[in-house]
Coordinates of C-alpha atoms and ligand atoms in Angstrom, one line a residue:
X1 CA -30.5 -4.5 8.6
X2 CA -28.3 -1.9 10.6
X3 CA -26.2 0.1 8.7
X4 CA -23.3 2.8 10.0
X5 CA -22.7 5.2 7.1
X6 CA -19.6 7.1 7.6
X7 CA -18.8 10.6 5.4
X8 CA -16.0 12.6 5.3
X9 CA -16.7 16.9 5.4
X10 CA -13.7 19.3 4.6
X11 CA -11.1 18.0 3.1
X12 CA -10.1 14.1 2.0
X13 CA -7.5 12.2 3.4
X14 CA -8.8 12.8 6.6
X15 CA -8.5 9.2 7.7
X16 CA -12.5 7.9 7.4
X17 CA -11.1 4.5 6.7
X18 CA -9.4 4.7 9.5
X19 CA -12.3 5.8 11.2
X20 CA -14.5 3.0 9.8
X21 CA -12.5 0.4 10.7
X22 CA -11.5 1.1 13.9
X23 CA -15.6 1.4 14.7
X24 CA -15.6 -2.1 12.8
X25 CA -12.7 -3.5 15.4
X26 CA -14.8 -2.2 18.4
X27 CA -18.1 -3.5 17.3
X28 CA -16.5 -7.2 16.3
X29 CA -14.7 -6.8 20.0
X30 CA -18.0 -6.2 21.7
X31 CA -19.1 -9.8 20.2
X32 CA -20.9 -8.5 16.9
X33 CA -21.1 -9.7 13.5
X34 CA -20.0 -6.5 11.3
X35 CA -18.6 -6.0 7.9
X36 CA -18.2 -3.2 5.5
X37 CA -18.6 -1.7 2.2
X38 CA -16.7 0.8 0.4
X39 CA -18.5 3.3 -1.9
X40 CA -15.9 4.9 -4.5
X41 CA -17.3 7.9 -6.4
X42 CA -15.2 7.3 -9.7
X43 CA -16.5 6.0 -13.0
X44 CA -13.8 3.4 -13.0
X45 CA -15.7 -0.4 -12.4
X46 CA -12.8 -0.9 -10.0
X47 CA -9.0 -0.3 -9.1
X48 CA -7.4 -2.1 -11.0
X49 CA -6.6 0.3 -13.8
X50 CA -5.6 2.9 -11.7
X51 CA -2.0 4.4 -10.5
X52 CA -0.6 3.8 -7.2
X53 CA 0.4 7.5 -7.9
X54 CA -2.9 9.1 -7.7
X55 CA -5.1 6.7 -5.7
X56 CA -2.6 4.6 -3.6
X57 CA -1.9 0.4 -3.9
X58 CA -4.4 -1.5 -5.6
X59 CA -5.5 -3.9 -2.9
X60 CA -6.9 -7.3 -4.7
X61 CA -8.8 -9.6 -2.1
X62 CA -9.5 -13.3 -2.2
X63 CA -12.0 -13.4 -5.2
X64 CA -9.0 -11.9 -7.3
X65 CA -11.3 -7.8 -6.9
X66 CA -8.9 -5.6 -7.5
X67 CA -9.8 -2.9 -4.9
X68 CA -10.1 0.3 -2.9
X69 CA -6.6 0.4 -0.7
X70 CA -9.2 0.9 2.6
X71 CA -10.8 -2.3 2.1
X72 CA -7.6 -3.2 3.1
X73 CA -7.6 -1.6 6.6
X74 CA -10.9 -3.4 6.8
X75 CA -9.8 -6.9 6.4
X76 CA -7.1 -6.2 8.7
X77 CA -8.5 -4.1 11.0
X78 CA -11.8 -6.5 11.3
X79 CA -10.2 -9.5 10.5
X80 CA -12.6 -9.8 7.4
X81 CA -12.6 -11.4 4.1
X82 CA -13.9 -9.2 1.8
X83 CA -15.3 -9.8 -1.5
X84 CA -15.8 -7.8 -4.8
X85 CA -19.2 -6.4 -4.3
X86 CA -18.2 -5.1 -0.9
X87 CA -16.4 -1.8 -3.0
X88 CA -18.8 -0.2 -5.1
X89 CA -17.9 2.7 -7.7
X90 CA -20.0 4.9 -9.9
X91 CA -18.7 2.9 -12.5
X92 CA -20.3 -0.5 -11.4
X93 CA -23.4 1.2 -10.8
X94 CA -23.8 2.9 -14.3
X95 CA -22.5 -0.5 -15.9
X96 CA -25.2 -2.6 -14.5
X97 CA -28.4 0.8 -14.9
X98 CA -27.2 0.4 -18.4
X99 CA -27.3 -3.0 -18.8
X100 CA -30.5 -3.1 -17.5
X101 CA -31.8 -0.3 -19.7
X102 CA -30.6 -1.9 -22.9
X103 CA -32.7 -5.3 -21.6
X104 CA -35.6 -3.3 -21.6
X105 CA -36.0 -3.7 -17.9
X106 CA -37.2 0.0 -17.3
X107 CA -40.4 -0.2 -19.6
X108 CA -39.8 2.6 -21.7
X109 CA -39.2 4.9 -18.8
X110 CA -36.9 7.5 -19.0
X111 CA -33.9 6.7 -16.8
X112 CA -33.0 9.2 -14.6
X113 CA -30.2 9.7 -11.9
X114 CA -33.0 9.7 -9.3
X115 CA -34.2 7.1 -8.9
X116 CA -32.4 4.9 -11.3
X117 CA -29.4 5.1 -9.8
X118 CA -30.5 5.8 -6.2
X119 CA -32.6 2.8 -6.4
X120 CA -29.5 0.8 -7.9
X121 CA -27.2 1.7 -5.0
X122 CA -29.8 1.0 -2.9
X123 CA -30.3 -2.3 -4.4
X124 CA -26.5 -3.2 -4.4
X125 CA -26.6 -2.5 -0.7
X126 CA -29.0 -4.3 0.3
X127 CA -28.0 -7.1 -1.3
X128 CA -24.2 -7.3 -0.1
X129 CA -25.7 -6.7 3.2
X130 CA -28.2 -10.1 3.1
X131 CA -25.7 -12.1 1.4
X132 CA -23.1 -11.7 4.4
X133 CA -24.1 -12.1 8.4
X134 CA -23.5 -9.1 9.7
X135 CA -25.0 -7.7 12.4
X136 CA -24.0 -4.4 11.1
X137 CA -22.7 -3.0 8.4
X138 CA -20.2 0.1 7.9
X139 CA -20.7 1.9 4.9
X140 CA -18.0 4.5 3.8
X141 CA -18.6 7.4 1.0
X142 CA -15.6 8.2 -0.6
X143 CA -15.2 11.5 -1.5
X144 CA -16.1 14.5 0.5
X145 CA -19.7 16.1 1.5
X146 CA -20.7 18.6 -1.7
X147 CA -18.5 17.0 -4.1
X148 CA -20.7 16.4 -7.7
X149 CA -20.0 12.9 -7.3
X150 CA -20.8 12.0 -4.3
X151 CA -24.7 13.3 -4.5
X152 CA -26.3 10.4 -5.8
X153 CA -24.9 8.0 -3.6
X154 CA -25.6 10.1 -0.1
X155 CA -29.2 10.8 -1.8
X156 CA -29.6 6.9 -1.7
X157 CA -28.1 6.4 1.6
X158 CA -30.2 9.2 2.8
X159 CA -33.2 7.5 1.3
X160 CA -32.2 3.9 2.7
X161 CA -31.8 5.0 6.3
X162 CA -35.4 6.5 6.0
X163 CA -36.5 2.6 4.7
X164 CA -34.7 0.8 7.5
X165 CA -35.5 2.9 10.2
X166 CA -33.5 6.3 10.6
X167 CA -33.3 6.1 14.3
X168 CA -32.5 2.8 16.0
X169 CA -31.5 1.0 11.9
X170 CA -28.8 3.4 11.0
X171 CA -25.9 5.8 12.7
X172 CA -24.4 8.4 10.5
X173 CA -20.5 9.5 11.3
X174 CA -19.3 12.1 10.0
X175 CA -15.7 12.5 9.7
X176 CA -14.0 16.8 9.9
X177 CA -11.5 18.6 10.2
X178 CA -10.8 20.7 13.1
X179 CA -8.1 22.6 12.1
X180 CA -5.4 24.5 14.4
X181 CA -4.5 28.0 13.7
X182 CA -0.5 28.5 14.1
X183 CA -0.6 32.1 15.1
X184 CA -3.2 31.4 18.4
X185 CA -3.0 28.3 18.5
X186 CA -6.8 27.4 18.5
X187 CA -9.1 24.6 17.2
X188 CA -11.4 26.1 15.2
X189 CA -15.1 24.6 14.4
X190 CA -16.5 26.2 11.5
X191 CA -15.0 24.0 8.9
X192 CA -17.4 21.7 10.9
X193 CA -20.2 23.4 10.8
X194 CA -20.0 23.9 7.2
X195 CA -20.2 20.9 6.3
X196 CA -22.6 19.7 8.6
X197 CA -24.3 22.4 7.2
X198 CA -23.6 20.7 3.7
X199 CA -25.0 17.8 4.8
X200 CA -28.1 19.2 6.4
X201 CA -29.1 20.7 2.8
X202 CA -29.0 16.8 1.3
X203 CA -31.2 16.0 4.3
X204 CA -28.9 14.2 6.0
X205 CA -28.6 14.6 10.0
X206 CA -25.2 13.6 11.5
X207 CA -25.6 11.0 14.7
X208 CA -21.9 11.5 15.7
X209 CA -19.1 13.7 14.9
X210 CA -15.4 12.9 14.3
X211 CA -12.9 15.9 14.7
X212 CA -9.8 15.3 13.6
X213 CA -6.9 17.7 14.6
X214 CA -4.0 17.8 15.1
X215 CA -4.5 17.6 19.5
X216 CA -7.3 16.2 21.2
X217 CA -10.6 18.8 21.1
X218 CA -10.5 20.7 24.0
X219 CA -13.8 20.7 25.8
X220 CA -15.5 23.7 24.9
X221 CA -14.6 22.7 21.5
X222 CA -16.5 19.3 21.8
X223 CA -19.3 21.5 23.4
X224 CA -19.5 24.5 20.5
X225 CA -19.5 21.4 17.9
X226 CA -22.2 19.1 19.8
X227 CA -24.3 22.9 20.1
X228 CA -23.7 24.3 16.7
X229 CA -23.8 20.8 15.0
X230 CA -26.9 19.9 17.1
X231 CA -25.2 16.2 18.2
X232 CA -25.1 15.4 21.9
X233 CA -21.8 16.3 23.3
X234 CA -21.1 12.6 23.8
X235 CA -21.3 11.7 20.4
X236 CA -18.3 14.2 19.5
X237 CA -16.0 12.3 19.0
X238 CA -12.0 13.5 19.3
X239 CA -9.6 12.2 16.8
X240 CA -6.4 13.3 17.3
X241 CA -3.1 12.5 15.3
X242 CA -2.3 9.0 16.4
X243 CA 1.3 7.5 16.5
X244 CA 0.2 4.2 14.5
X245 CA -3.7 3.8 12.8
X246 CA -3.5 0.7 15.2
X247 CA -3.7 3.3 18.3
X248 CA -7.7 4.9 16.7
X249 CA -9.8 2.5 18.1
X250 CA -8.3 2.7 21.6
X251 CA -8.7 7.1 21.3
X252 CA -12.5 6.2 20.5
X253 CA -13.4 3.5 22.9
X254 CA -12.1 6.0 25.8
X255 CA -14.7 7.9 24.7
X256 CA -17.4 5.1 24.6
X257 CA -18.3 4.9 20.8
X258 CA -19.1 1.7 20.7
X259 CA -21.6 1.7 23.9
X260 CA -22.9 4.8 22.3
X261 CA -23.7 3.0 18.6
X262 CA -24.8 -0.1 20.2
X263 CA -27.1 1.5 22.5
X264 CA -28.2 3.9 19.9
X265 CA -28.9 1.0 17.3
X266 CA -30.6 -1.3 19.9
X267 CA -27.6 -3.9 19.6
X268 CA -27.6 -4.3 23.7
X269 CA -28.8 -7.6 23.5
X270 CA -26.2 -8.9 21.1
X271 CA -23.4 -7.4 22.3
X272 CA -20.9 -8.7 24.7
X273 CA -18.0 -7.0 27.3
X274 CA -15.8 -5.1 25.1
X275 CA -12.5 -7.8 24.5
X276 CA -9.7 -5.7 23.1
X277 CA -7.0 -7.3 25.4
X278 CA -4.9 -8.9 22.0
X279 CA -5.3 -5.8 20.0
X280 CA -3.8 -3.6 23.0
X281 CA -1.3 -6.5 23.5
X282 CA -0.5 -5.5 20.0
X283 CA -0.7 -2.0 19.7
X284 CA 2.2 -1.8 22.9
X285 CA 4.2 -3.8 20.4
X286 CA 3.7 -1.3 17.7
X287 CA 4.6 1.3 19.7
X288 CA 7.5 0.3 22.1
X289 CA 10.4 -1.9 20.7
X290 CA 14.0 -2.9 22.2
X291 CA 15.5 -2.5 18.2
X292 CA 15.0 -1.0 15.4
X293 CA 16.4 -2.2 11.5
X294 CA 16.6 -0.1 8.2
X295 CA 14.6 -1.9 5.2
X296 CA 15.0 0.1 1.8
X297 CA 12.5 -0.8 0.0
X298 CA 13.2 0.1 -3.8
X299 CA 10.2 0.9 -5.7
X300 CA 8.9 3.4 -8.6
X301 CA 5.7 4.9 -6.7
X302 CA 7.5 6.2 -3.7
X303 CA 6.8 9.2 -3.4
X304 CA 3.4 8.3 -2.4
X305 CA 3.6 6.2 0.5
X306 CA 0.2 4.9 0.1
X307 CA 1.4 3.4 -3.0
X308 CA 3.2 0.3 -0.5
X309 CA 0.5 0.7 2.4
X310 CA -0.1 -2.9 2.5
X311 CA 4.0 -3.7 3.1
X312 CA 4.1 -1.2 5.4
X313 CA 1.9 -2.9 7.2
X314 CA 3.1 -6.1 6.8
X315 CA 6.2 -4.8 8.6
X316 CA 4.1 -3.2 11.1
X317 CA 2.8 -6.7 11.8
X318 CA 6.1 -8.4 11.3
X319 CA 8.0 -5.7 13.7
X320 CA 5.5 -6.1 16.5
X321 CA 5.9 -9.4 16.6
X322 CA 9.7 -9.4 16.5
X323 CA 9.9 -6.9 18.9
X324 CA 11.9 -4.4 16.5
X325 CA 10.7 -0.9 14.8
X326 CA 11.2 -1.6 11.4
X327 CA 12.2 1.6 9.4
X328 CA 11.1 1.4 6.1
X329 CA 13.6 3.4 3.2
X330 CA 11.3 4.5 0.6
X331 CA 14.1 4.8 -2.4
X332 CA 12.8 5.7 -6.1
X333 CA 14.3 3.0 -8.6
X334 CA 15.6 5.0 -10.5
X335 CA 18.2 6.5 -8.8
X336 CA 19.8 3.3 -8.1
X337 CA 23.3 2.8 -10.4
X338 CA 25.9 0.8 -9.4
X339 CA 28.0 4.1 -8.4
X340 CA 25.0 5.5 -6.7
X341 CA 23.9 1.9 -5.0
X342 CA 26.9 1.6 -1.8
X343 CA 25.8 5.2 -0.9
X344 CA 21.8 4.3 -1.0
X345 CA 21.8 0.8 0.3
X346 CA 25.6 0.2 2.0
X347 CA 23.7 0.5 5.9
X348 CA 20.2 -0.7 5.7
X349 CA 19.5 -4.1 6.9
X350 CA 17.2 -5.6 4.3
X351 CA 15.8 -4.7 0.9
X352 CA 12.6 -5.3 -0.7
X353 CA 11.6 -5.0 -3.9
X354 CA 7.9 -4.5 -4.1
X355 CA 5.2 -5.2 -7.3
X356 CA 4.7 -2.9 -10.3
X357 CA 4.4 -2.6 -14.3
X358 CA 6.2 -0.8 -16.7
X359 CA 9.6 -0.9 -17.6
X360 CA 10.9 2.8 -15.5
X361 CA 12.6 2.1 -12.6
X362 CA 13.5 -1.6 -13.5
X363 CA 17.4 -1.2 -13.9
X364 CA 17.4 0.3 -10.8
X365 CA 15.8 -2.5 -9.1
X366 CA 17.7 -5.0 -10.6
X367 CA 20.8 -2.9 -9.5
X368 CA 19.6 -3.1 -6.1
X369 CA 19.4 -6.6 -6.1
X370 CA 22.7 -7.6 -7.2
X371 CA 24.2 -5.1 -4.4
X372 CA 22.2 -7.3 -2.0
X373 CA 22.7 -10.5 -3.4
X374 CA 26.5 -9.8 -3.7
X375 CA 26.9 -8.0 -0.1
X376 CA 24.7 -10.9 1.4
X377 CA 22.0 -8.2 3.1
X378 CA 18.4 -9.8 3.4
X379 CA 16.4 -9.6 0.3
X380 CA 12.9 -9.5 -0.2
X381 CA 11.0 -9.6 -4.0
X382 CA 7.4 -9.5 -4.3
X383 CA 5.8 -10.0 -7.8
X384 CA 7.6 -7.4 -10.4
X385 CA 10.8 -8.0 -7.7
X386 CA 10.6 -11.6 -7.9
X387 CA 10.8 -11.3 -12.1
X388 CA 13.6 -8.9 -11.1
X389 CA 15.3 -10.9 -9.0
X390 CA 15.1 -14.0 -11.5
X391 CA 16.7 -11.4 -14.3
X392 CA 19.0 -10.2 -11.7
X393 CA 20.5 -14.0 -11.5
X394 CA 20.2 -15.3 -14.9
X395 CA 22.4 -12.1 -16.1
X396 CA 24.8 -12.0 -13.8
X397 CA 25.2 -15.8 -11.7
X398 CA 24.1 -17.6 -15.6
X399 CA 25.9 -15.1 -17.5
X400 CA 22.7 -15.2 -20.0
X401 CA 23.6 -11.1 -21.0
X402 CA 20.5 -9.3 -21.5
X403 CA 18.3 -11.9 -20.3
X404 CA 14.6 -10.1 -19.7
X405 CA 11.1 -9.4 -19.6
X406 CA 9.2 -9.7 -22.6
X407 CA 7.3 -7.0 -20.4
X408 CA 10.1 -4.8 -20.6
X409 CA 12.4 -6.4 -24.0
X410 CA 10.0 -8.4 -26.2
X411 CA 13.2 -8.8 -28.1
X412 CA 15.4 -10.4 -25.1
X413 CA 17.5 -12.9 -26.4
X414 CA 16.9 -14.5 -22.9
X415 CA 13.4 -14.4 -22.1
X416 CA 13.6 -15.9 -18.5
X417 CA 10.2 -13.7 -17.9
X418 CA 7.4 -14.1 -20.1
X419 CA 3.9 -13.5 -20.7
X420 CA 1.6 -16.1 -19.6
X421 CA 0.4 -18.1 -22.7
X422 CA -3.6 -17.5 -21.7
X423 CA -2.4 -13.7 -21.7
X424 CA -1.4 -13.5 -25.1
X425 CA -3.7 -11.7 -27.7
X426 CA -5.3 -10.2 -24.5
X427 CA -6.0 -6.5 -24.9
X428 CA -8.3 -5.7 -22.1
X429 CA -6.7 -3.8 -18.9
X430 CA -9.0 -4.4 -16.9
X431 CA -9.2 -7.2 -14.3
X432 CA -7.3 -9.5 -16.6
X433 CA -4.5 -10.7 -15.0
X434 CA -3.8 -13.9 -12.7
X435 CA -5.9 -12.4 -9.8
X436 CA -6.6 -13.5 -6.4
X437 CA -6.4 -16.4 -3.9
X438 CA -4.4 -19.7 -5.4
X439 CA -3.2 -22.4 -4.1
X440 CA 1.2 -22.2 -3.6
X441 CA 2.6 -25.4 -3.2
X442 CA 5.8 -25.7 -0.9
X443 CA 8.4 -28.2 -1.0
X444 CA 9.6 -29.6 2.3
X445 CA 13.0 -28.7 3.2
X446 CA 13.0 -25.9 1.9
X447 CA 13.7 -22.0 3.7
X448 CA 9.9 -21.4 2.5
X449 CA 9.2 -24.4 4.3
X450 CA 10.5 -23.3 6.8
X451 CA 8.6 -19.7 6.9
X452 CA 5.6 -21.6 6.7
X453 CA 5.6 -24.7 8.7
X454 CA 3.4 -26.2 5.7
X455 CA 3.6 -27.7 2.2
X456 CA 0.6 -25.9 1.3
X457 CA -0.2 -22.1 1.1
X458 CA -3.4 -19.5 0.0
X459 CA -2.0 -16.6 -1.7
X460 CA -3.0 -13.6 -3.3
X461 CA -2.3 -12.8 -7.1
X462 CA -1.9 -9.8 -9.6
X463 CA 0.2 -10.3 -12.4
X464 CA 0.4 -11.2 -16.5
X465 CA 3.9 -12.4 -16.8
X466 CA 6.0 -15.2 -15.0
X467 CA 9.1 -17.5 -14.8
X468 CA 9.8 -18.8 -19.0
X469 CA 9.4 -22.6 -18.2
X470 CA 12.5 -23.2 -20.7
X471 CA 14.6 -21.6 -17.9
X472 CA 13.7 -23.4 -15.0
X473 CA 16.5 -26.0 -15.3
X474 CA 19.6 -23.9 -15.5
X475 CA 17.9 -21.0 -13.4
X476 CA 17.6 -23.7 -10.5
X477 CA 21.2 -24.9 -11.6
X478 CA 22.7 -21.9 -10.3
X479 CA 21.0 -21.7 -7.4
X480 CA 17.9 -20.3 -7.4
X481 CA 15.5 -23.0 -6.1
X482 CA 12.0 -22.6 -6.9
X483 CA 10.4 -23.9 -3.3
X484 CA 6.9 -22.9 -4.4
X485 CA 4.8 -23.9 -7.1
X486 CA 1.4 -23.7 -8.0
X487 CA -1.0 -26.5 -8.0
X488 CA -0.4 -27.9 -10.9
X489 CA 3.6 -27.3 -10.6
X490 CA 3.5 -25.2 -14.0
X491 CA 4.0 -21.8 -12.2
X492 CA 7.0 -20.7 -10.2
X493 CA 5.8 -18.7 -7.2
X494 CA 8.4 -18.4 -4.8
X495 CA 11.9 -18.3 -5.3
X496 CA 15.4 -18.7 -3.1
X497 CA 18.9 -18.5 -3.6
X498 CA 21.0 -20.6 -2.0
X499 CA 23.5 -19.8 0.0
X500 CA 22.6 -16.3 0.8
X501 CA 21.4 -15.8 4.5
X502 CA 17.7 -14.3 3.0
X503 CA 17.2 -14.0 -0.7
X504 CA 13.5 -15.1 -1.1
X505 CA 11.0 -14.0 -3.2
X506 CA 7.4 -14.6 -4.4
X507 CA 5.5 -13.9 -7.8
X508 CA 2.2 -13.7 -5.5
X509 CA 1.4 -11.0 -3.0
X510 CA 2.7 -12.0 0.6
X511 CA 1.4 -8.1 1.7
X512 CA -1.9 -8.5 1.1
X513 CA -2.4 -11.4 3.6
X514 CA -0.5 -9.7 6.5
X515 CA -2.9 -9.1 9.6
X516 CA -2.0 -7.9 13.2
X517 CA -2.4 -11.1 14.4
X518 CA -0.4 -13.0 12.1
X519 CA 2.2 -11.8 9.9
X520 CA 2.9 -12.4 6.7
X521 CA 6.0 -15.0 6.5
X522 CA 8.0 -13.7 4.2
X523 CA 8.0 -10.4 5.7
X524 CA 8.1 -11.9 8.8
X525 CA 11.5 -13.7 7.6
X526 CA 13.1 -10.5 6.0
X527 CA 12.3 -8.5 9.5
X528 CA 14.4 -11.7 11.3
X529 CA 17.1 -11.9 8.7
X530 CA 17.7 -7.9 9.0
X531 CA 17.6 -8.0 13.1
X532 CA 20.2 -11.0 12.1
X533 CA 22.1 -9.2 9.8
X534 CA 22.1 -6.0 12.3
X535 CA 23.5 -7.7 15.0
X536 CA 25.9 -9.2 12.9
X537 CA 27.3 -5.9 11.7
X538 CA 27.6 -4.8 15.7
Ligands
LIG1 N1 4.4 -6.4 -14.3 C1 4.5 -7.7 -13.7 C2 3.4 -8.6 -14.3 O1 2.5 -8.2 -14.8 C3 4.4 -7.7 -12.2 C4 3.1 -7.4 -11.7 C5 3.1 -7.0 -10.2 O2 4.1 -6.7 -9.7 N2 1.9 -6.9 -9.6 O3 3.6 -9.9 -14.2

């Protein structure tokens, strides 16, 4: 087993994710078999009851895990499909010591942070690692070096790469900031040594050094870290402020990273000549396009952007492959009215309407979507904005007034929206919903048929409520065609209108499937109706 652990010193949000998964995309392009873990530090046993506000988008993966948003980068940076035991929080951890304690596994010991726990993470570890076959896996630590909770998990990745071999089994990264002073304009180290200090004290010894910064380091600056930091001055590693995440692994394979790991960890044999050509073929889309469009994309979390990283990515995708920047409008629900609505949404070129819960903000979507229906500008829903959009056209194209959510009106005279029947009586938040991969069916003939040249799709779920069967009839009546079902036909998972140039939504996540290499389609779709609509305007 060869692990890379990567840590973050400093400050958080420095972009280890980043970091881990661009390694992971070099490694995988020199011919190797990698995959990752994320450690979380929280008591929560996963994401899903946490808000997009605080933490970023809940990212849910095949097996319906509703996770970490960087084990997103990992799938799409690696190309990976991810399970649930590949994000591990404190909260898992305690839950299964405990569990174990109450079944009298421990003998009548006393159970103790070390080594219950250490041994646990170790345990969990190891285990993800056999059952998957990776040549390598990348292990990031959430939180930052000397934080309370991060201790017992660096103690036990301390302790593993001691098991496994510290020097040719495992590579430690560590992630700082290097940090620019305005008034001389100088990178300055210490931050870095600090916390390499930090991490000396837990007896860990980093094997490379990432500095991020604003600028690239300057060379003495990569020679006072490598000294002070006692790393070779190859293995400090310059991070700079990148134009796209796509653009990180490029900055660290100019500086040989990857030779430098693999030679370290004895992986020569394995590995083959480095193949990035596709991923530079797409990072030059990223970064140079012949048009641009304008999506608003009307949500409730935006002032967070991290709370729609997976859209935004899908557009990234979906732009690069169109050949357009795609400018995404962050605009906060609830300052859509219909007086307020020409003003916010009269030039943009396509709206989406993106997942959430709760009844703030909905109005305002729903506002938003009859300005697009009505003005004929591409329109996107994804889960909560696919309910909206159905409300949106049995109110106003029906005429059923106040039709609903039971989410948001359990009194609606019109409940075109509804609770599932096997979530009734549920009370549990947690990982409850209609999670994960599930099989769409599409109709032929059909504009989602069309997206994606097959009658069969794998999509990604997270939601309690759906389309009231009672309203499918008169719903489709006016117009709005449900072209994708679910297996057994029951559920309606993506929805059109006809007669509009793009109105299509979907009740599953489209976002979460996105990858550099292939888009998602219905983002892919909206990004062609906008340029469409665009030129159309010109
Ligand atoms: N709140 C809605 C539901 O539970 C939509 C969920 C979502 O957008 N992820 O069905």
């Amino acid at each position: 087993m060869k692990f890379i652990f990567v840590t973050g010193g400093v400050l958080s949000g420095l972009g280890k994710g980043i970091t881990a998964s661009s390694i992971g995309r070099l490694l995988k392009a020199r011919g190797l078999n990698v995959s990752a873990i994320k450690i979380d530090p929280y008591l929560n046993l996963d994401a899903g009851t946490m808000n997009p506000f605080e933490h970023g988008e809940v990212y849910v993966l095949d097996d319906g895990a509703e996770v970490d948003l960087d084990l997103g980068n990992y799938e799409r940076f690696m190309d990976a499909k991810l399970s649930r035991e590949h994000n591990i929080t404190t909260g898992k951890v305690y839950a299964s010591v405990i569990e174990k304690e109450r079944r009298g596994d421990y003998l009548g010991k006393t159970v103790q942070i070390i080594p219950h726990i250490t041994n646990e993470i170790k345990e969990i570890i190891t285990r993800v690692t056999r059952s998957t076959d990776a040549d390598v896996m990348i292990i990031e630590l959430g939180g930052t070096v000397g934080d309370i909770e991060s201790m017992p998990f660096l103690e036990a990745v301390r302790q593993l790469g001691m098991e496994v071999g510290r020097e040719e089994n495992c590579t430690f990264v560590h992630t700082t900031l290097v940090p620019i002073l305005g008034s001389v304009g100088e990178q300055k180290t210490k931050p870095t040594q600090h916390s390499v200090k930090e991490l000396m004290s837990i007896g860990i010894k980093p094997d490379i050094i990432v500095g991020r910064s604003s600028a690239p380091l300057e060379e003495g600056i990569r020679k006072k870290i490598s000294l002070f930091c006692d790393v070779p001055p190859e293995a400090v590693i310059s991070a700079p402020d990148a134009k796209s995440i796509y653009q990180v692994p490029i900055t660290l394979e100019a500086q040989g990273v990857a030779e430098y790991i693999i030679k370290r960890m004895r992986l020569t044999h394995l590995a083959k000549k480095m193949d990035m050509a596709d991923w530079n073929q797409f990072l030059s889309r990223v970064l140079n396009h012949s048009r641009d469009v304008t999506i608003a994309l009307v949500g409730k979390y935006t002032h967070l952007a991290d709370s729609y990283l997976s859209h935004l990515e899908a557009f990234t995708h979906a732009g690069a492959k169109e050949d357009c920047k795609v400018n995404v409008r962050f605009i906060d629900s609830d300052e859509i009215t219909p007086q307020t609505a020409p003003a916010l949404l009269g030039d943009v070129d396509g709206v989406i309407i993106p997942g959430g819960f709760g009844i703030r903000g909905v109005e305002g979507k729903i506002t938003a979507t009859t300005f697009a229906r009505e003005k004929g500008i591409p329109y996107s829903g994804v889960c909560l904005g696919f309910q909206v959009a159905t409300i949106e056209i049995a109110r106003n194209v029906l005429g059923l007034k106040d039709a609903n959510s039971t989410e948001f009106d359990p009194r609606t005279p019109h409940p075109v929206i509804d609770i599932m029947p096997e979530q009734k009586g549920s009370c549990k938040m947690g990982g409850t919903m209609r999670l994960g991969s599930q099989k769409v069916m599409i109709a032929e003939g059909t504009r989602a048929h069309q997206l994606y040249g097959a009658t069969e799709a794998m999509e990604r779920h997270r939601h309690r409520y759906e389309v009231n069967p009672k309203y499918i009839e008169s719903l489709e009546g006016a117009g709005w065609k449900f072209s994708g079902r679910s297996e057994d036909l029951h559920r309606m998972e993506i929805g059109e209108l006809e007669g509009h140039p793009y109105f299509v939504a979907s009740q599953f996540h489209p976002e979460f499937k996105s990858r550099p290499s292939s888009p998602t389609p219905i983002h892919l779709g909206l990004v062609r109706a906008a340029i469409a609509y665009k030129d159309g305007k010109a």
